[in-house]
mmCIF file of C-alpha atoms in Angstrom:
data_model
loop_
_atom_site.group_PDB
_atom_site.id
_atom_site.type_symbol
_atom_site.label_atom_id
_atom_site.label_comp_id
_atom_site.label_asym_id
_atom_site.label_seq_id
_atom_site.Cartn_x
_atom_site.Cartn_y
_atom_site.Cartn_z
ATOM 1 C CA MET R 1 -13.520 21.017 0.266
ATOM 2 C CA SER R 2 -13.454 21.955 -3.444
ATOM 3 C CA ILE R 3 -15.032 20.019 -6.278
ATOM 4 C CA TRP R 4 -11.548 19.339 -7.700
ATOM 5 C CA THR R 5 -10.494 17.742 -4.425
ATOM 6 C CA ILE R 6 -13.485 15.406 -4.603
ATOM 7 C CA ILE R 7 -12.865 14.599 -8.292
ATOM 8 C CA ILE R 8 -9.168 13.778 -7.718
ATOM 9 C CA ALA R 9 -10.027 11.654 -4.675
ATOM 10 C CA LEU R 10 -12.697 9.737 -6.605
ATOM 11 C CA ILE R 11 -10.280 9.105 -9.477
ATOM 12 C CA VAL R 12 -7.592 7.830 -7.065
ATOM 13 C CA PHE R 13 -10.019 5.639 -5.148
ATOM 14 C CA GLY R 14 -11.678 4.421 -8.369
ATOM 15 C CA VAL R 15 -8.358 3.347 -9.907
ATOM 16 C CA ILE R 16 -7.381 1.474 -6.728
ATOM 17 C CA VAL R 17 -10.744 -0.340 -6.635
ATOM 18 C CA ILE R 18 -10.487 -1.241 -10.338
ATOM 19 C CA VAL R 19 -6.996 -2.674 -9.753
ATOM 20 C CA HIS R 20 -8.344 -4.755 -6.847
ATOM 21 C CA GLU R 21 -11.286 -6.114 -8.835
ATOM 22 C CA MET R 22 -9.082 -6.793 -11.861
ATOM 23 C CA GLY R 23 -7.108 -9.204 -9.688
ATOM 24 C CA HIS R 24 -10.292 -11.163 -8.921
ATOM 25 C CA PHE R 25 -11.585 -10.845 -12.495
ATOM 26 C CA PHE R 26 -8.558 -12.043 -14.466
ATOM 27 C CA THR R 27 -7.832 -14.893 -12.056
ATOM 28 C CA ALA R 28 -11.472 -16.026 -12.249
ATOM 29 C CA LYS R 29 -11.322 -15.901 -16.049
ATOM 30 C CA PHE R 30 -8.025 -17.835 -15.995
ATOM 31 C CA PHE R 31 -9.688 -20.661 -14.044
ATOM 32 C CA GLY R 32 -12.742 -20.632 -16.314
ATOM 33 C CA VAL R 33 -15.255 -19.092 -13.876
ATOM 34 C CA THR R 34 -18.246 -17.310 -15.422
ATOM 35 C CA VAL R 35 -18.198 -13.631 -14.400
ATOM 36 C CA HIS R 36 -21.602 -11.983 -14.790
ATOM 37 C CA GLU R 37 -20.606 -8.432 -13.816
ATOM 38 C CA PHE R 38 -17.560 -6.239 -13.238
ATOM 39 C CA ALA R 39 -18.817 -3.181 -11.319
ATOM 40 C CA VAL R 40 -17.084 -0.006 -10.214
ATOM 41 C CA GLY R 41 -19.075 1.639 -7.417
ATOM 42 C CA MET R 42 -22.264 0.599 -5.669
ATOM 43 C CA GLY R 43 -25.978 1.369 -6.041
ATOM 44 C CA PRO R 44 -27.895 2.022 -9.265
ATOM 45 C CA LYS R 45 -26.182 1.620 -12.647
ATOM 46 C CA ILE R 46 -25.295 4.772 -14.524
ATOM 47 C CA PHE R 47 -23.465 2.983 -17.350
ATOM 48 C CA SER R 48 -23.088 -0.616 -18.518
ATOM 49 C CA LYS R 49 -21.780 -2.554 -21.504
ATOM 50 C CA THR R 50 -21.907 -6.310 -22.035
ATOM 51 C CA LYS R 51 -19.030 -8.155 -23.677
ATOM 52 C CA ASN R 52 -18.210 -11.882 -23.654
ATOM 53 C CA GLU R 53 -20.880 -12.785 -21.065
ATOM 54 C CA THR R 54 -19.714 -10.061 -18.630
ATOM 55 C CA ASP R 55 -21.600 -6.836 -17.917
ATOM 56 C CA TYR R 56 -19.113 -3.998 -17.263
ATOM 57 C CA SER R 57 -20.889 -1.331 -15.200
ATOM 58 C CA VAL R 58 -20.305 1.961 -13.407
ATOM 59 C CA ARG R 59 -22.610 2.566 -10.462
ATOM 60 C CA ALA R 60 -23.737 5.757 -8.761
ATOM 61 C CA LEU R 61 -22.028 5.476 -5.361
ATOM 62 C CA PRO R 62 -18.192 5.577 -5.552
ATOM 63 C CA LEU R 63 -17.806 3.419 -2.422
ATOM 64 C CA GLY R 64 -16.003 0.415 -3.830
ATOM 65 C CA GLY R 65 -16.710 -2.163 -6.488
ATOM 66 C CA TYR R 66 -17.149 -5.878 -7.056
ATOM 67 C CA ILE R 67 -17.277 -8.716 -9.534
ATOM 68 C CA ARG R 68 -20.309 -11.015 -9.543
ATOM 69 C CA MET R 69 -19.450 -14.622 -10.357
ATOM 70 C CA GLU R 70 -21.717 -17.558 -11.088
ATOM 71 C CA GLY R 71 -22.285 -19.607 -7.920
ATOM 72 C CA GLU R 72 -20.354 -17.266 -5.637
ATOM 73 C CA ASP R 73 -22.926 -16.896 -2.832
ATOM 74 C CA GLU R 74 -25.551 -19.378 -3.985
ATOM 75 C CA GLY R 75 -25.761 -22.937 -5.246
ATOM 76 C CA SER R 76 -25.121 -23.528 -8.948
ATOM 77 C CA GLU R 77 -24.962 -26.578 -11.200
ATOM 78 C CA ASP R 78 -22.876 -24.710 -13.771
ATOM 79 C CA PRO R 79 -19.430 -26.400 -14.029
ATOM 80 C CA ASN R 80 -18.028 -22.897 -14.582
ATOM 81 C CA GLY R 81 -19.555 -21.694 -11.305
ATOM 82 C CA PHE R 82 -17.230 -20.384 -8.619
ATOM 83 C CA ASN R 83 -18.447 -22.887 -6.009
ATOM 84 C CA ASN R 84 -17.746 -25.823 -8.365
ATOM 85 C CA LYS R 85 -14.035 -25.043 -8.695
ATOM 86 C CA HIS R 86 -11.373 -26.618 -6.456
ATOM 87 C CA PRO R 87 -10.966 -24.749 -3.122
ATOM 88 C CA LEU R 88 -7.352 -23.854 -3.963
ATOM 89 C CA LYS R 89 -8.515 -22.185 -7.199
ATOM 90 C CA ARG R 90 -11.184 -20.280 -5.277
ATOM 91 C CA MET R 91 -8.589 -19.176 -2.717
ATOM 92 C CA ALA R 92 -6.362 -17.944 -5.546
ATOM 93 C CA ILE R 93 -9.249 -15.960 -7.098
ATOM 94 C CA ILE R 94 -10.050 -14.323 -3.749
ATOM 95 C CA PHE R 95 -6.436 -13.586 -2.814
ATOM 96 C CA ALA R 96 -5.691 -12.061 -6.241
ATOM 97 C CA GLY R 97 -7.601 -8.854 -5.374
ATOM 98 C CA PRO R 98 -5.517 -7.830 -2.330
ATOM 99 C CA PHE R 99 -2.371 -9.119 -4.051
ATOM 100 C CA MET R 100 -2.973 -6.743 -6.967
ATOM 101 C CA ASN R 101 -3.261 -3.873 -4.473
ATOM 102 C CA PHE R 102 0.167 -4.771 -3.081
ATOM 103 C CA ILE R 103 1.659 -4.949 -6.591
ATOM 104 C CA PHE R 104 0.037 -1.626 -7.523
ATOM 105 C CA ALA R 105 1.475 0.044 -4.402
ATOM 106 C CA PHE R 106 4.924 -1.348 -5.225
ATOM 107 C CA LEU R 107 4.695 0.047 -8.783
ATOM 108 C CA LEU R 108 3.557 3.462 -7.505
ATOM 109 C CA PHE R 109 6.392 3.644 -4.967
ATOM 110 C CA SER R 110 8.920 2.633 -7.646
ATOM 111 C CA MET R 111 7.511 5.280 -10.020
ATOM 112 C CA LEU R 112 7.718 7.855 -7.237
ATOM 113 C CA TYR R 113 11.391 7.091 -6.612
ATOM 114 C CA MET R 114 12.038 7.369 -10.342
ATOM 115 C CA MET R 115 10.492 10.851 -10.242
ATOM 116 C CA VAL R 116 12.114 12.281 -7.101
ATOM 117 C CA GLY R 117 15.234 10.124 -6.991
ATOM 118 C CA VAL R 118 16.727 7.885 -4.332
ATOM 119 C CA PRO R 119 19.185 9.044 -1.636
ATOM 120 C CA VAL R 120 22.597 7.447 -2.247
ATOM 121 C CA ASN R 121 25.812 7.297 -0.188
ATOM 122 C CA THR R 122 27.128 10.501 -1.746
ATOM 123 C CA VAL R 123 27.307 13.903 -0.064
ATOM 124 C CA GLY R 124 24.717 16.170 -1.662
ATOM 125 C CA GLY R 125 25.036 19.137 0.681
ATOM 126 C CA LEU R 126 26.657 20.447 3.862
ATOM 127 C CA ILE R 127 24.412 22.037 6.486
ATOM 128 C CA GLU R 128 25.309 25.479 7.835
ATOM 129 C CA GLY R 129 26.333 25.570 11.492
ATOM 130 C CA MET R 130 27.119 21.830 11.634
ATOM 131 C CA PRO R 131 30.560 20.177 11.974
ATOM 132 C CA ALA R 132 30.690 18.742 8.434
ATOM 133 C CA ILE R 133 30.879 22.198 6.843
ATOM 134 C CA ARG R 134 34.085 22.871 8.828
ATOM 135 C CA SER R 135 35.656 19.594 7.677
ATOM 136 C CA GLU R 136 37.314 18.646 4.386
ATOM 137 C CA LEU R 137 34.169 16.879 3.155
ATOM 138 C CA GLN R 138 32.842 18.212 -0.148
ATOM 139 C CA GLU R 139 29.663 17.849 -2.164
ATOM 140 C CA GLY R 140 30.015 14.872 -4.509
ATOM 141 C CA ASP R 141 32.179 12.799 -2.141
ATOM 142 C CA ARG R 142 31.046 9.156 -2.192
ATOM 143 C CA ILE R 143 31.222 7.711 1.311
ATOM 144 C CA ILE R 144 32.898 4.284 1.156
ATOM 145 C CA SER R 145 33.121 3.623 4.910
ATOM 146 C CA ILE R 146 32.828 5.285 8.324
ATOM 147 C CA GLU R 147 35.204 4.097 11.050
ATOM 148 C CA GLY R 148 35.859 1.022 8.913
ATOM 149 C CA THR R 149 32.153 0.172 8.498
ATOM 150 C CA ARG R 150 31.228 -0.154 4.818
ATOM 151 C CA THR R 151 28.422 2.138 3.627
ATOM 152 C CA SER R 152 26.758 1.092 0.384
ATOM 153 C CA SER R 153 23.561 3.152 0.858
ATOM 154 C CA TRP R 154 22.419 6.377 2.483
ATOM 155 C CA THR R 155 20.668 4.336 5.170
ATOM 156 C CA ASP R 156 24.041 2.767 6.038
ATOM 157 C CA VAL R 157 25.512 6.267 6.353
ATOM 158 C CA THR R 158 22.816 7.640 8.671
ATOM 159 C CA ASP R 159 22.631 4.449 10.761
ATOM 160 C CA THR R 160 26.396 4.305 11.250
ATOM 161 C CA ILE R 161 26.675 7.987 12.193
ATOM 162 C CA GLY R 162 23.568 7.951 14.386
ATOM 163 C CA ALA R 163 24.647 4.880 16.383
ATOM 164 C CA SER R 164 28.168 6.161 17.036
ATOM 165 C CA GLU R 165 29.162 7.796 20.317
ATOM 166 C CA ASP R 166 32.568 9.018 19.085
ATOM 167 C CA GLU R 167 33.389 12.726 19.097
ATOM 168 C CA ILE R 168 35.323 12.341 15.823
ATOM 169 C CA LEU R 169 34.501 9.982 12.953
ATOM 170 C CA THR R 170 36.905 8.967 10.174
ATOM 171 C CA PHE R 171 35.308 8.887 6.731
ATOM 172 C CA GLU R 172 36.766 7.034 3.767
ATOM 173 C CA VAL R 173 35.504 8.842 0.669
ATOM 174 C CA GLN R 174 36.031 8.651 -3.062
ATOM 175 C CA ARG R 175 36.518 12.000 -4.792
ATOM 176 C CA GLU R 176 36.892 11.619 -8.539
ATOM 177 C CA SER R 177 39.870 9.201 -8.864
ATOM 178 C CA GLN R 178 41.151 9.767 -5.308
ATOM 179 C CA THR R 179 40.415 7.878 -2.089
ATOM 180 C CA LEU R 180 40.666 10.143 0.953
ATOM 181 C CA MET R 181 40.496 9.682 4.734
ATOM 182 C CA ILE R 182 38.704 12.635 6.411
ATOM 183 C CA ASP R 183 38.064 13.224 10.114
ATOM 184 C CA VAL R 184 34.772 14.916 11.024
ATOM 185 C CA GLU R 185 33.639 16.145 14.427
ATOM 186 C CA THR R 186 30.191 15.095 15.669
ATOM 187 C CA VAL R 187 27.360 16.595 17.716
ATOM 188 C CA ARG R 188 24.420 15.011 19.552
ATOM 189 C CA GLU R 189 20.914 15.850 18.365
ATOM 190 C CA GLY R 190 17.770 14.182 19.673
ATOM 191 C CA GLY R 191 19.743 11.383 21.270
ATOM 192 C CA ARG R 192 21.643 10.563 18.063
ATOM 193 C CA THR R 193 24.995 11.544 16.632
ATOM 194 C CA ALA R 194 24.987 13.924 13.648
ATOM 195 C CA ILE R 195 27.511 15.764 11.486
ATOM 196 C CA GLY R 196 25.275 17.809 9.163
ATOM 197 C CA ILE R 197 25.282 16.298 5.667
ATOM 198 C CA SER R 198 22.443 15.661 3.226
ATOM 199 C CA PRO R 199 22.368 13.022 0.471
ATOM 200 C CA LYS R 200 22.611 13.242 -3.264
ATOM 201 C CA TYR R 201 19.553 11.887 -5.092
ATOM 202 C CA GLU R 202 19.865 9.665 -8.157
ATOM 203 C CA ARG R 203 17.247 8.412 -10.614
ATOM 204 C CA ALA R 204 17.839 4.864 -11.823
ATOM 205 C CA PRO R 205 15.340 2.064 -12.561
ATOM 206 C CA GLY R 206 17.179 -0.625 -10.607
ATOM 207 C CA ILE R 207 17.597 1.292 -7.379
ATOM 208 C CA SER R 208 14.086 2.803 -7.665
ATOM 209 C CA ILE R 209 12.549 -0.680 -7.911
ATOM 210 C CA SER R 210 14.628 -1.842 -4.945
ATOM 211 C CA TYR R 211 13.502 1.131 -2.837
ATOM 212 C CA GLY R 212 9.908 0.647 -4.018
ATOM 213 C CA PHE R 213 9.973 -2.935 -2.753
ATOM 214 C CA LYS R 214 11.550 -1.943 0.573
ATOM 215 C CA GLN R 215 8.988 0.849 1.023
ATOM 216 C CA THR R 216 6.109 -1.560 0.323
ATOM 217 C CA VAL R 217 7.346 -4.213 2.752
ATOM 218 C CA GLY R 218 8.253 -1.670 5.432
ATOM 219 C CA MET R 219 4.888 0.060 5.256
ATOM 220 C CA LEU R 220 3.021 -3.267 5.377
ATOM 221 C CA LYS R 221 4.918 -4.125 8.565
ATOM 222 C CA ASP R 222 3.972 -0.751 10.069
ATOM 223 C CA MET R 223 0.306 -1.277 9.143
ATOM 224 C CA LEU R 224 0.291 -4.763 10.678
ATOM 225 C CA THR R 225 1.804 -3.332 13.865
ATOM 226 C CA PHE R 226 -0.854 -0.604 13.977
ATOM 227 C CA LEU R 227 -3.676 -3.114 13.434
ATOM 228 C CA GLY R 228 -2.276 -5.336 16.176
ATOM 229 C CA GLN R 229 -2.126 -2.406 18.592
ATOM 230 C CA LEU R 230 -5.616 -1.291 17.536
ATOM 231 C CA PHE R 231 -7.209 -4.670 18.243
ATOM 232 C CA THR R 232 -5.370 -5.053 21.549
ATOM 233 C CA GLY R 233 -6.356 -1.563 22.686
ATOM 234 C CA ARG R 234 -2.771 -0.249 22.743
ATOM 235 C CA SER R 235 -3.490 2.276 19.954
ATOM 236 C CA GLU R 236 -6.167 4.941 19.568
ATOM 237 C CA SER R 237 -8.758 4.666 16.767
ATOM 238 C CA GLU R 238 -8.133 8.311 15.793
ATOM 239 C CA GLY R 239 -5.833 7.077 13.014
ATOM 240 C CA VAL R 240 -8.751 5.286 11.319
ATOM 241 C CA VAL R 241 -10.477 7.272 8.571
ATOM 242 C CA GLY R 242 -13.367 6.620 6.171
ATOM 243 C CA PRO R 243 -14.273 7.935 2.697
ATOM 244 C CA ILE R 244 -14.536 11.582 3.816
ATOM 245 C CA GLY R 245 -11.179 11.366 5.569
ATOM 246 C CA ILE R 246 -9.599 9.846 2.464
ATOM 247 C CA ILE R 247 -11.026 12.598 0.237
ATOM 248 C CA SER R 248 -9.659 15.223 2.620
ATOM 249 C CA ALA R 249 -6.211 13.570 2.705
ATOM 250 C CA VAL R 250 -6.049 13.261 -1.092
ATOM 251 C CA GLY R 251 -7.054 16.919 -1.389
ATOM 252 C CA ASP R 252 -4.224 17.953 0.942
ATOM 253 C CA ALA R 253 -1.795 15.840 -1.081
ATOM 254 C CA ALA R 254 -3.025 17.278 -4.402
ATOM 255 C CA ARG R 255 -2.307 20.811 -3.182
ATOM 256 C CA THR R 256 1.324 19.908 -2.480
ATOM 257 C CA GLY R 257 2.122 18.108 -5.738
ATOM 258 C CA PHE R 258 1.564 15.077 -7.923
ATOM 259 C CA ALA R 259 4.280 13.079 -6.121
ATOM 260 C CA ASN R 260 2.335 13.291 -2.865
ATOM 261 C CA VAL R 261 -0.831 12.059 -4.610
ATOM 262 C CA LEU R 262 1.142 9.048 -5.901
ATOM 263 C CA PHE R 263 2.479 8.352 -2.417
ATOM 264 C CA LEU R 264 -0.960 8.570 -0.824
ATOM 265 C CA ALA R 265 -2.481 6.377 -3.561
ATOM 266 C CA ALA R 266 0.140 3.722 -2.808
ATOM 267 C CA VAL R 267 -0.640 3.921 0.922
ATOM 268 C CA ILE R 268 -4.403 3.634 0.288
ATOM 269 C CA SER R 269 -3.824 0.669 -2.034
ATOM 270 C CA LEU R 270 -1.761 -1.098 0.639
ATOM 271 C CA ASN R 271 -4.451 -0.372 3.227
ATOM 272 C CA LEU R 272 -7.204 -1.716 0.974
ATOM 273 C CA GLY R 273 -5.283 -4.903 0.256
ATOM 274 C CA LEU R 274 -4.386 -5.522 3.895
ATOM 275 C CA ILE R 275 -7.819 -4.697 5.335
ATOM 276 C CA ASN R 276 -9.452 -7.014 2.801
ATOM 277 C CA LEU R 277 -7.355 -9.909 4.109
ATOM 278 C CA LEU R 278 -8.713 -9.553 7.646
ATOM 279 C CA PRO R 279 -10.901 -12.533 8.704
ATOM 280 C CA ILE R 280 -14.073 -10.427 8.846
ATOM 281 C CA PRO R 281 -17.261 -11.707 7.119
ATOM 282 C CA ALA R 282 -17.776 -10.134 3.659
ATOM 283 C CA LEU R 283 -14.050 -9.404 3.294
ATOM 284 C CA ASP R 284 -11.668 -11.500 1.212
ATOM 285 C CA GLY R 285 -9.874 -12.823 4.291
ATOM 286 C CA SER R 286 -13.052 -14.407 5.610
ATOM 287 C CA ARG R 287 -13.846 -15.949 2.216
ATOM 288 C CA ILE R 288 -10.350 -17.487 2.083
ATOM 289 C CA ILE R 289 -10.944 -19.036 5.523
ATOM 290 C CA PHE R 290 -14.192 -20.635 4.309
ATOM 291 C CA GLN R 291 -12.356 -22.169 1.349
ATOM 292 C CA PHE R 292 -9.604 -23.435 3.652
ATOM 293 C CA ILE R 293 -12.172 -25.055 5.971
ATOM 294 C CA GLU R 294 -13.733 -26.825 2.988
ATOM 295 C CA LEU R 295 -10.276 -27.957 1.825
ATOM 296 C CA VAL R 296 -9.530 -29.468 5.254
ATOM 297 C CA ARG R 297 -13.013 -31.033 5.710
ATOM 298 C CA GLY R 298 -13.199 -32.352 2.169
ATOM 299 C CA LYS R 299 -16.851 -31.345 2.177
ATOM 300 C CA LYS R 300 -18.613 -28.360 0.638
ATOM 301 C CA ILE R 301 -19.995 -25.597 2.826
ATOM 302 C CA ASP R 302 -23.538 -24.586 1.931
ATOM 303 C CA PRO R 303 -22.932 -21.499 -0.281
ATOM 304 C CA GLU R 304 -26.253 -19.948 0.766
ATOM 305 C CA LYS R 305 -25.345 -20.174 4.471
ATOM 306 C CA GLU R 306 -21.912 -18.740 3.734
ATOM 307 C CA GLY R 307 -23.573 -15.988 1.683
ATOM 308 C CA THR R 308 -25.852 -15.129 4.631
ATOM 309 C CA ILE R 309 -22.833 -14.778 6.933
ATOM 310 C CA HIS R 310 -21.122 -12.475 4.432
ATOM 311 C CA LEU R 311 -24.338 -10.453 4.046
ATOM 312 C CA ILE R 312 -24.493 -9.881 7.813
ATOM 313 C CA GLY R 313 -20.817 -8.948 7.773
ATOM 314 C CA MET R 314 -21.432 -6.450 4.955
ATOM 315 C CA ALA R 315 -24.253 -4.826 6.954
ATOM 316 C CA LEU R 316 -21.975 -4.464 9.987
ATOM 317 C CA LEU R 317 -19.188 -3.024 7.818
ATOM 318 C CA LEU R 318 -21.600 -0.451 6.359
ATOM 319 C CA LEU R 319 -22.604 0.566 9.893
ATOM 320 C CA LEU R 320 -18.921 0.902 10.779
ATOM 321 C CA MET R 321 -18.382 3.033 7.646
ATOM 322 C CA VAL R 322 -21.231 5.337 8.683
ATOM 323 C CA PHE R 323 -19.676 5.717 12.157
ATOM 324 C CA VAL R 324 -16.178 6.382 10.791
ATOM 325 C CA THR R 325 -17.588 8.884 8.270
ATOM 326 C CA TYR R 326 -19.334 10.708 11.125
ATOM 327 C CA LYS R 327 -15.988 10.862 12.971
ATOM 328 C CA ASP R 328 -14.326 12.166 9.770
ATOM 329 C CA ILE R 329 -16.851 15.004 9.495
ATOM 330 C CA LEU R 330 -16.365 15.966 13.151
ATOM 331 C CA ARG R 331 -12.581 15.894 12.684
ATOM 332 C CA ILE R 332 -12.778 18.178 9.625
ATOM 333 C CA PHE R 333 -15.044 20.731 11.342
ATOM 334 C CA ASN R 334 -12.894 20.681 14.470
#
């Protein structure tokens, strides 16, 4: 593992953590909460600067970050203390961190699609040895419908072809100013129907944003499914990685191009946001639950007792991180 791999990974992870903490920070400031420190990293300070009552610091261990608010885990009489704000405001401050990770992932995916383009319902190429190359289809043909089924996206094209069981499919295509009907033979590959065409890629802000949103939502659904299977024992924990695993993955992505680094950064950001919403002590999800309980009870929870629970949760999470890191090292050497 080269020094450049580690540097790139730390930059990626650092930016994602800063985005997360910015969500907490700006929402806290919006609701008038006193923020004592905005820290990137853990452990001893290596740099700090104080401005408008907040100490902005960089710490030695690049393992996360945090903001330290007045009255967050202890009692405070300050009206600008976190624990003296309405529970709904506190919930908003806590949720803003993961939410910013989701927004950041969406922006990265949209930027990625602007760079590489989005597959559209236009023939970009014909594959050698497949039926389409023997048909009258040509590169640049826009596919309007297949067997009467409208196709407004490349996903519509592949889904319609793949689900068909016909030996011949009739394509309605637009070629310049002409509308043509073209019959194409099919073959079966991997249990699906295929004809052997590839898409044309277009770069446009509107469609890139749309695909960025779909990618974000789709990947969140996949992550939720994986977490559900993990907790129910229907999935192996081999897919879980720690800091060393992330550094290794970012290094692999960096060797194959900037676009892959963007993609992986978006995935890590989504993971960070989602994991933080789990109801585990010390994570944002658990803190939101405490605020919700107070909202329902109409009575404050002792912030010192809550802080103790989160402290125990943090210790357990650090032990889990050590275990996962050990597994990462074994995986790399194996």
